JSON list of C-alpha atoms in Angstrom, two decimals:
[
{"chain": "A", "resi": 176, "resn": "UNK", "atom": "CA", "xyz": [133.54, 113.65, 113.12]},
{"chain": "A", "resi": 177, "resn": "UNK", "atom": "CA", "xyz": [134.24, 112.69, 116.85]},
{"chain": "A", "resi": 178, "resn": "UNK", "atom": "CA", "xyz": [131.01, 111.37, 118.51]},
{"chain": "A", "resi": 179, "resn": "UNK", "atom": "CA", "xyz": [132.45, 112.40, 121.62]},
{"chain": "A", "resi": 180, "resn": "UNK", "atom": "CA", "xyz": [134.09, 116.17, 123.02]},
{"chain": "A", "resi": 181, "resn": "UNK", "atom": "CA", "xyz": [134.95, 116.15, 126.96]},
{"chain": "A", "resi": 182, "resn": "UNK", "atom": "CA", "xyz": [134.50, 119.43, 128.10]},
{"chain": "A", "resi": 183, "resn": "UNK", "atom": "CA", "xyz": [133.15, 119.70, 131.32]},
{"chain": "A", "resi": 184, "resn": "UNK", "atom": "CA", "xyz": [133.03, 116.48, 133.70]},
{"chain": "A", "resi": 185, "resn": "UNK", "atom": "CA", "xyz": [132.28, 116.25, 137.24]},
{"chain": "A", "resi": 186, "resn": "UNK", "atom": "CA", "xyz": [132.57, 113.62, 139.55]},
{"chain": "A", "resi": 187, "resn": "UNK", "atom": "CA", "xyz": [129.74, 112.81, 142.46]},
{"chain": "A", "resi": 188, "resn": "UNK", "atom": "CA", "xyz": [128.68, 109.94, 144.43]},
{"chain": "A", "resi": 189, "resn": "UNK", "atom": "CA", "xyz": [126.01, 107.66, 142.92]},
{"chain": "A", "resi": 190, "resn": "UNK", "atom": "CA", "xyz": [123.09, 107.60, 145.13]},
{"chain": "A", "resi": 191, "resn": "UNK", "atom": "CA", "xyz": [121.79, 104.56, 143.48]},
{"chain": "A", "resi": 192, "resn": "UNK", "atom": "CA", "xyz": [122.99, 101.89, 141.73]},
{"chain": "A", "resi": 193, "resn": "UNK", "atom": "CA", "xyz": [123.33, 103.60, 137.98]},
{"chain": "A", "resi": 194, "resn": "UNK", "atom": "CA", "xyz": [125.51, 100.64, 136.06]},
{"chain": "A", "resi": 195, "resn": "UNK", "atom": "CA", "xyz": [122.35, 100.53, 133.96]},
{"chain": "A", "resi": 196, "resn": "UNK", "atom": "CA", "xyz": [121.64, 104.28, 133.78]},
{"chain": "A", "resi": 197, "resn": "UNK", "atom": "CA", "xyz": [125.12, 105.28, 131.33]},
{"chain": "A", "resi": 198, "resn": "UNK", "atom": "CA", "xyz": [124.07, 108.04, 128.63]},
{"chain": "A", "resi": 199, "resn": "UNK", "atom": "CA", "xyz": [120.69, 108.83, 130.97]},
{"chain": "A", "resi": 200, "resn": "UNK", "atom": "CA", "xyz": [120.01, 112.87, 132.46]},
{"chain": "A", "resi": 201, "resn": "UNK", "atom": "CA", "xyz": [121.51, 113.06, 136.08]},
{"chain": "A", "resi": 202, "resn": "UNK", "atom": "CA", "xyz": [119.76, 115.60, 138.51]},
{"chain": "A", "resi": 203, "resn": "UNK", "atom": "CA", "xyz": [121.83, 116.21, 142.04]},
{"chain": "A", "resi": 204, "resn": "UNK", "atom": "CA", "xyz": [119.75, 114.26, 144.88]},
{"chain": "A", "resi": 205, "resn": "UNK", "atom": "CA", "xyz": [122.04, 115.65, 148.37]},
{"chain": "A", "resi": 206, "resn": "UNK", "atom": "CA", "xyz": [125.20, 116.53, 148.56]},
{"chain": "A", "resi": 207, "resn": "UNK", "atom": "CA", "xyz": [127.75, 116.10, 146.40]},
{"chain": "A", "resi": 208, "resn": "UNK", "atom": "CA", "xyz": [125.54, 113.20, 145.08]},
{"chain": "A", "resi": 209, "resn": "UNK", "atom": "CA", "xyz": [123.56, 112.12, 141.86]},
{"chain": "A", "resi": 210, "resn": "UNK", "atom": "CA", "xyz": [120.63, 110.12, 140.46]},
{"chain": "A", "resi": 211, "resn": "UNK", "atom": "CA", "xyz": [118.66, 109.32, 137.46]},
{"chain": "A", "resi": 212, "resn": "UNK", "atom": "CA", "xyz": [116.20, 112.35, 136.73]},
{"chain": "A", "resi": 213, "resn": "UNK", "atom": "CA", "xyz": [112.62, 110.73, 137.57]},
{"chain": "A", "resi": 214, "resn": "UNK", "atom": "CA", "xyz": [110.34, 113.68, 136.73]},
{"chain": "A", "resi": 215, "resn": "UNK", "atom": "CA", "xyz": [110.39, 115.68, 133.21]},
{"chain": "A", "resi": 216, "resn": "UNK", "atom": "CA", "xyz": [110.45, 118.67, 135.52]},
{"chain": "A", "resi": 217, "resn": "UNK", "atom": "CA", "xyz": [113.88, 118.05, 136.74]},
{"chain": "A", "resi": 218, "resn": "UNK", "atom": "CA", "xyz": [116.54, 120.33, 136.30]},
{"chain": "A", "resi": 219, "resn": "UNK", "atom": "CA", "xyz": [119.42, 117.87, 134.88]},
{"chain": "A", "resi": 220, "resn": "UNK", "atom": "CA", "xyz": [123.08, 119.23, 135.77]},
{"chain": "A", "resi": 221, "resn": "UNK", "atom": "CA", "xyz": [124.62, 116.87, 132.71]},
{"chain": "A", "resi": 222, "resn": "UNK", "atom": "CA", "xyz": [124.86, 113.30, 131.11]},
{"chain": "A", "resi": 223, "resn": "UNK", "atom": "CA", "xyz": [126.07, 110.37, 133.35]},
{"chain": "A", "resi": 224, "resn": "UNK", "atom": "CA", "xyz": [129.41, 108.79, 131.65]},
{"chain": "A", "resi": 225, "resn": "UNK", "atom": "CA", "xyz": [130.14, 105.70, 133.77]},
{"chain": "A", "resi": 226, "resn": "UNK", "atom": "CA", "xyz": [128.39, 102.80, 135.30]},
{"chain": "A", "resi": 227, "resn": "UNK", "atom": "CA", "xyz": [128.59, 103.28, 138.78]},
{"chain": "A", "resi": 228, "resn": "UNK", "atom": "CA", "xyz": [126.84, 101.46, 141.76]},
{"chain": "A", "resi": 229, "resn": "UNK", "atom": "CA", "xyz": [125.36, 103.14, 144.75]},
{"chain": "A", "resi": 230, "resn": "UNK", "atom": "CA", "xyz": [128.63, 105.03, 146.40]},
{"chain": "A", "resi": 231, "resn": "UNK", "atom": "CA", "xyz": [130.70, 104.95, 143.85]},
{"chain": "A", "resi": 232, "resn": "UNK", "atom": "CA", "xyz": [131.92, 107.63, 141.60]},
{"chain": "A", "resi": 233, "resn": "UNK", "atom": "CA", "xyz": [129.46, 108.79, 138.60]},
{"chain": "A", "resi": 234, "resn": "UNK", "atom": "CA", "xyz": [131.59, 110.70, 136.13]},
{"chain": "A", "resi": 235, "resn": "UNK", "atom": "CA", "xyz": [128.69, 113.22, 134.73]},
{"chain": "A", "resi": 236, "resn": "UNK", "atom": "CA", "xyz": [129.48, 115.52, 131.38]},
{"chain": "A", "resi": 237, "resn": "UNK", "atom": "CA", "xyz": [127.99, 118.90, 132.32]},
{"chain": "A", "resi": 238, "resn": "UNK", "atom": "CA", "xyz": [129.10, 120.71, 128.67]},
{"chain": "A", "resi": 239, "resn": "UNK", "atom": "CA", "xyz": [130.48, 119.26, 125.69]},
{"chain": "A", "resi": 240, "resn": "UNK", "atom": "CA", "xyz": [129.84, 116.47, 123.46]},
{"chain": "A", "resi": 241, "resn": "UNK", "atom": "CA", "xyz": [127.91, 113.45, 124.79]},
{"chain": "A", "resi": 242, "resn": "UNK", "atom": "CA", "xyz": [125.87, 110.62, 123.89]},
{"chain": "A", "resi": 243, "resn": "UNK", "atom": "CA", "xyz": [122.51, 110.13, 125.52]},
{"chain": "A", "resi": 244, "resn": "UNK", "atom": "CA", "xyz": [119.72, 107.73, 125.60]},
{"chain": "A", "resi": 245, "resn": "UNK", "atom": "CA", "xyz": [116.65, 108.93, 123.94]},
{"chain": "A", "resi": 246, "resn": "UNK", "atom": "CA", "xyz": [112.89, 108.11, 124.51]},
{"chain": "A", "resi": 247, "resn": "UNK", "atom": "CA", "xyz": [111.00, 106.97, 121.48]},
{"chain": "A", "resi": 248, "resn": "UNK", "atom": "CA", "xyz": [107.54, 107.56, 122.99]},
{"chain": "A", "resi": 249, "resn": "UNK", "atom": "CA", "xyz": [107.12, 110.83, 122.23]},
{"chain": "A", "resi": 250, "resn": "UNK", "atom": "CA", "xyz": [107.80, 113.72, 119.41]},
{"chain": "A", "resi": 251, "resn": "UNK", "atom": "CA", "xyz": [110.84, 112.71, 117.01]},
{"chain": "A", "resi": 252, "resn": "UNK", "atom": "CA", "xyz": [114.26, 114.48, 117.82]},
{"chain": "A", "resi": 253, "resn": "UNK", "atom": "CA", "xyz": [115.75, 116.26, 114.61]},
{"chain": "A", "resi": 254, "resn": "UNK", "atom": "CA", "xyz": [119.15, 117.25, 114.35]},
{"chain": "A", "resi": 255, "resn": "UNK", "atom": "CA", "xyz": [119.35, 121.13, 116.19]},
{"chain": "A", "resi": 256, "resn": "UNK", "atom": "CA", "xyz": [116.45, 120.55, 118.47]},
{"chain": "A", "resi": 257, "resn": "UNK", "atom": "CA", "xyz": [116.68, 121.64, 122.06]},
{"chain": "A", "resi": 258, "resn": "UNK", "atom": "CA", "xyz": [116.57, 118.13, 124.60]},
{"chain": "A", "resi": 259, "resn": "UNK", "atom": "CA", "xyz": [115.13, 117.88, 128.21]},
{"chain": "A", "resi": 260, "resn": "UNK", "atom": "CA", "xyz": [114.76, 115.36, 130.63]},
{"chain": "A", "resi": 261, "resn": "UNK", "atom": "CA", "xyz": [111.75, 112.27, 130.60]},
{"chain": "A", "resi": 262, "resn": "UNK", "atom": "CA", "xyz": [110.37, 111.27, 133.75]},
{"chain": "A", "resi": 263, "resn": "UNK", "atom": "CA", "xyz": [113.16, 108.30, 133.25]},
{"chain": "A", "resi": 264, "resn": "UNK", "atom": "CA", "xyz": [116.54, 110.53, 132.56]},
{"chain": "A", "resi": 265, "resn": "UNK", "atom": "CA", "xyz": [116.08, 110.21, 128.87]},
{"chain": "A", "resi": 266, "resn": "UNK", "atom": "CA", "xyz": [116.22, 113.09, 126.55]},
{"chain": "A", "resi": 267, "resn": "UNK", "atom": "CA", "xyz": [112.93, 114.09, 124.73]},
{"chain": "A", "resi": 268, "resn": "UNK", "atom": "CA", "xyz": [112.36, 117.35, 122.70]},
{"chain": "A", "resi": 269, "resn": "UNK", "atom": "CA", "xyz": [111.95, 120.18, 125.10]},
{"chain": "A", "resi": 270, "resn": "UNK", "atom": "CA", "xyz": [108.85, 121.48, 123.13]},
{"chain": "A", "resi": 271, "resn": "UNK", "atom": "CA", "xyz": [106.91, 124.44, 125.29]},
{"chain": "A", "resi": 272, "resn": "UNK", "atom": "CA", "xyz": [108.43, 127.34, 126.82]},
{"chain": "A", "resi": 273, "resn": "UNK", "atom": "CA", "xyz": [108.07, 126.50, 130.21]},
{"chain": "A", "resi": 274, "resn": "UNK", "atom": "CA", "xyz": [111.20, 123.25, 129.80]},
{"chain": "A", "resi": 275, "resn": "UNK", "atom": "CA", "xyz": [114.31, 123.93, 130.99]},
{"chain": "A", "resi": 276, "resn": "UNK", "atom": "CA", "xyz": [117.03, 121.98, 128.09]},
{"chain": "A", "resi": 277, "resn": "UNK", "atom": "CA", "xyz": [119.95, 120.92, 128.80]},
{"chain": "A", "resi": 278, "resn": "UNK", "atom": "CA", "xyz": [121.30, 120.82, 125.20]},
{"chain": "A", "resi": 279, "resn": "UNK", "atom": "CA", "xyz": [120.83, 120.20, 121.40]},
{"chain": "A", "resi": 280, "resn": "UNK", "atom": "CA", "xyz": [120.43, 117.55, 119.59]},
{"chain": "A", "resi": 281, "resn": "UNK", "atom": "CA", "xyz": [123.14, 116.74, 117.40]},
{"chain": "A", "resi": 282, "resn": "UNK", "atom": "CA", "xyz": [121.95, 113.33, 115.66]},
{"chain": "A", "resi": 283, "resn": "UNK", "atom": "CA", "xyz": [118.26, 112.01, 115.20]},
{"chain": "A", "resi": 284, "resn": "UNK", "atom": "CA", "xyz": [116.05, 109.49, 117.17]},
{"chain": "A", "resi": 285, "resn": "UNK", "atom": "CA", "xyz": [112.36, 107.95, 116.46]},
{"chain": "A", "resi": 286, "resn": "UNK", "atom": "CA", "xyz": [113.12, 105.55, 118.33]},
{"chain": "A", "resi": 287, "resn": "UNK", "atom": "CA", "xyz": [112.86, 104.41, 122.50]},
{"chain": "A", "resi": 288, "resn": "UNK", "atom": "CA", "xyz": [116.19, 103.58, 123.76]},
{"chain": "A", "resi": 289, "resn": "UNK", "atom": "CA", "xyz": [118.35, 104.92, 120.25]},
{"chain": "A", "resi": 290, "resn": "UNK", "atom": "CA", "xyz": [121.65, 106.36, 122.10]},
{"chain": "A", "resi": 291, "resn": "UNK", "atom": "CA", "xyz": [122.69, 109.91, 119.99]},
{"chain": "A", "resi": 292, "resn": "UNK", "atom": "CA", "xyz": [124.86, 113.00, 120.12]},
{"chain": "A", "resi": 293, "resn": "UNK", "atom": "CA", "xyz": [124.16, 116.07, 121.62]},
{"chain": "A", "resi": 294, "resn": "UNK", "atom": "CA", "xyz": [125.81, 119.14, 122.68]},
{"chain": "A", "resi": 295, "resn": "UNK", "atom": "CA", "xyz": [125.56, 119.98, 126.09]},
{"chain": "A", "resi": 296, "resn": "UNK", "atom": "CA", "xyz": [125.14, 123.73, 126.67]},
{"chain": "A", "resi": 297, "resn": "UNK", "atom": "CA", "xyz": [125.30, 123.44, 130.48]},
{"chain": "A", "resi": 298, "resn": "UNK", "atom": "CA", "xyz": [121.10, 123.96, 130.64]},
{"chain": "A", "resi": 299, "resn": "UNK", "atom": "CA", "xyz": [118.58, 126.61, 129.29]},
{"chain": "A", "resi": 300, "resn": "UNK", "atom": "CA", "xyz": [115.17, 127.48, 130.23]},
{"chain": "A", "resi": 301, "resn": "UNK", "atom": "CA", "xyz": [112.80, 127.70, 126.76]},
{"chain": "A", "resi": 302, "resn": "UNK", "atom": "CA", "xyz": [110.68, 130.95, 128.60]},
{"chain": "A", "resi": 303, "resn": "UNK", "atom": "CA", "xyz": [111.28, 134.42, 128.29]}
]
């Protein structure tokens, strides 16, 4: 099974320097630019690909297969559960009906930093 479907990918202009941020939730910061989600209530707009430095491209997957980096410190992800954003651009369970996912999980993670799969529906708020 491919660990890996492109999709949708979109280029912007790294904000920041993000060479360290590869598999993290990107949230758009100005125009035409991107940068590391810092808040759980960010709205990500996709997965970052590449590893670029501040003005450079960042290749972001906005629907398809990805891999992203997942944060340990909170509930476990099981396979099917629907991801959001941690204050650091990793993806955590979106667990109340208020979070606004930005895909599924398509492997597991208990642990901080475990990269997995996930299928990137292109966002969807939990609430009615």
């Amino acid at each position: 099974m491919p660990t890996e479907l492109r999709v949708y990918d979109d280029s912007f202009k790294a904000e920041n320097d993000l060479s360290a941020k590869q598999f993290y939730c990107m949230e758009l910061s100005a125009a035409d630019q991107v940068d590391v989600c810092d808040n759980a209530a960010d709205v990500p707009i996709g997965i970052l690909q590449n590893k670029p430095t501040a003005g450079r491209e960042a290749q972001v997957r906005v629907l398809g297969r990805s891999r992203a980096v997942s944060d340990g410190s909170g509930t476990a992800i099981v396979v099917g559960d629907p991801l959001k954003t941690s204050s650091g651009g990793k993806v955590i369970k979106a667990a109340t009906d208020k979070d606004w996912a930005i895909g599924r999980a398509l492997s597991a993670s208990t642990a901080d930093g475990t990269v997995i799969d996930v299928l990137l529906t292109g966002g969807f708020y939990m609430g009615v």
